[in-house]
Amino acid sequence: MALSLDTIVSLAKRRGFIFQSSEIYGGLNGCWDYGPLGVELLRNIKESWWREMTYRDDIEGLDASILMHPRVWEASGHVQSFSDPMIDNKTSKVRHRADHLIEGEIEKLRKKGRTDRADELQAKLDAAGDPAALFQLILDNEIKDPVSGTSDWTEVRQFNLMFKTHIGPLEETASVVYLRPETAQGIFVNFNNVLQSSRQKIPFGIGQIGKSFRNEINTKNFLFRTREFEQMEMQFFVKPGEDEKWYEYWREQRWNWFRDLGMTMEKLRMKPHAKLAHYAKAAVDIEYEFPFGWGELEGIHNRSDFDLSRHTEYSGKKLEYYEEATKERFVPYVIETAVGASRSTMAFLTDAYREEEVNGETRTVLRFHPKLAPYKLAVLPLINRDGMPEFATKLYHDVQRKFKTFYDTSGAVGRRYRRQDEAGTPFCTTIDGQTLEDGTVTVRDRDSMEQIRIPADGIMGYIQEKIGG
Ligand code: GAP
């Protein structure tokens, strides 16, 4: 049976992965909180990315501030064009993204088998360059509001997605600042600082993980499109002419990251952009097949010299590179890898979910890669006497110093295993009578459910080997 998003949302709440923000006040749309298990999963994803991307010779790390000089967003083009075309229905008062409404209509035509009409409308949508053209398409195709069923539309207007606030006590135009809608610009404006302080030579990159904010109109599909989210971005600065080679390189590296963390490969695909952004020379998305359909997880872009040139123009400070060997001075091209940490959390959570028949019963299991699993080990003492609890708590505290570990004494061992399966804990260890005789414990593997006996003092090495690295 196909996995529904509701199943994931309800497991995420029940087991403490994800909660609705401000739930006791009715929640806040497009914002989510990470519970005890969720925060571990998120941190493990970010840690894996950080190690992979910045623990190498040619990439430096950065943590830029969320609030930046407002001119940054003029230079980047966000003030002028980081907006969505919106349309309101006057009867239902519901606001929609105009292009999404048209896409919905195309979907309906396809379902009815009217492929020619669907292709024709898709071509018109691709060609529609401004709000007026989108509005005309909605009128021509008599597209109705899914809520009220009417065509009682306002015109299509552009709606900027940046959150605005004010710096200092005065709410006036001169004090306007924005919550950053992407982490990338913090990297571009620090190009000279990082280059000079790290003494890197081109090609080199700068990586950053941090919160971004977008006033998305339609927040939907759980963590997929939210107003506050985390990004993991890396900008790789290269010599013009070498950009295509590095674009290929980063496409492959980023694909392999998902593969190596155990993502189901049939649920991943590379999708080149049909329309390129104004700054891009080439762009591809790594998409994942979520329960609601295919959606972007990561973008890999060849941004040419657009960003550094624009910041040079707007700040008056040269952002360029001097190559000793050739005595050439140039504005580097940028290959960008941009992935959502929050969106990846949703993808890894969804991808790990399984319902399996075991001895006539259904077990729910999260088959996370051990590197990503919130808890690495659960310690389960079997008998509450003869020094076994003492042995178990000592083992628990020893392992906990290195790996997040859970201690559980309540209920039959079968039930304790099931609870850990549902939390995605890859290993459970039991302490039994034999432990006191020969110092060995059992280790049960979450996926195969097989058990082996190993010396208790070998458990750290065992987990380390399974996690890898
Ligand atoms: N600097 C380029 C950039 O920000 P993007 O495609 O707009 O590119 C990169 O964003 C990634 O950030 C996306 O692939 C997605 O994983 C994540 N992302 C973007 N908007 C998001 C949102 N509203 N909610 C959750 N994740 C989002």
PDB file of C-alpha atoms in Angstrom, residues 29 42 69 95 107 139 189 191 216 222 228 242 301 319 361 385 402 464 467:
ATOM      1  CA  ASN A  29       1.408  27.706   9.659  1.00  0.00           C
ATOM      2  CA  LEU A  42      18.515  16.716  11.861  1.00  0.00           C
ATOM      3  CA  HIS A  69      22.917  44.804   4.839  1.00  0.00           C
ATOM      4  CA  ARG A  95      -4.832  33.087  -2.150  1.00  0.00           C
ATOM      5  CA  GLU A 107      -2.792  17.526 -13.980  1.00  0.00           C
ATOM      6  CA  LEU A 139      -9.378  33.145 -17.718  1.00  0.00           C
ATOM      7  CA  VAL A 189      29.893  38.791   0.459  1.00  0.00           C
ATOM      8  CA  PHE A 191      34.549  35.876  -0.585  1.00  0.00           C
ATOM      9  CA  GLU A 216       5.776  31.052   1.287  1.00  0.00           C
ATOM     10  CA  PHE A 222       4.794  18.919   6.196  1.00  0.00           C
ATOM     11  CA  GLU A 228      11.490  28.853   8.375  1.00  0.00           C
ATOM     12  CA  GLU A 242      36.619  25.156 -15.885  1.00  0.00           C
ATOM     13  CA  HIS A 301      23.713  25.338 -10.275  1.00  0.00           C
ATOM     14  CA  LEU A 319      35.525  40.461  -5.644  1.00  0.00           C
ATOM     15  CA  GLU A 361       2.209  -9.124  13.341  1.00  0.00           C
ATOM     16  CA  ARG A 385      18.718  -8.810  39.998  1.00  0.00           C
ATOM     17  CA  LYS A 402      30.260   8.614  22.596  1.00  0.00           C
ATOM     18  CA  GLN A 464      31.734   2.557  15.242  1.00  0.00           C
ATOM     19  CA  ILE A 467      28.420   3.630  11.410  1.00  0.00           C
TER      20      ILE A 467
END
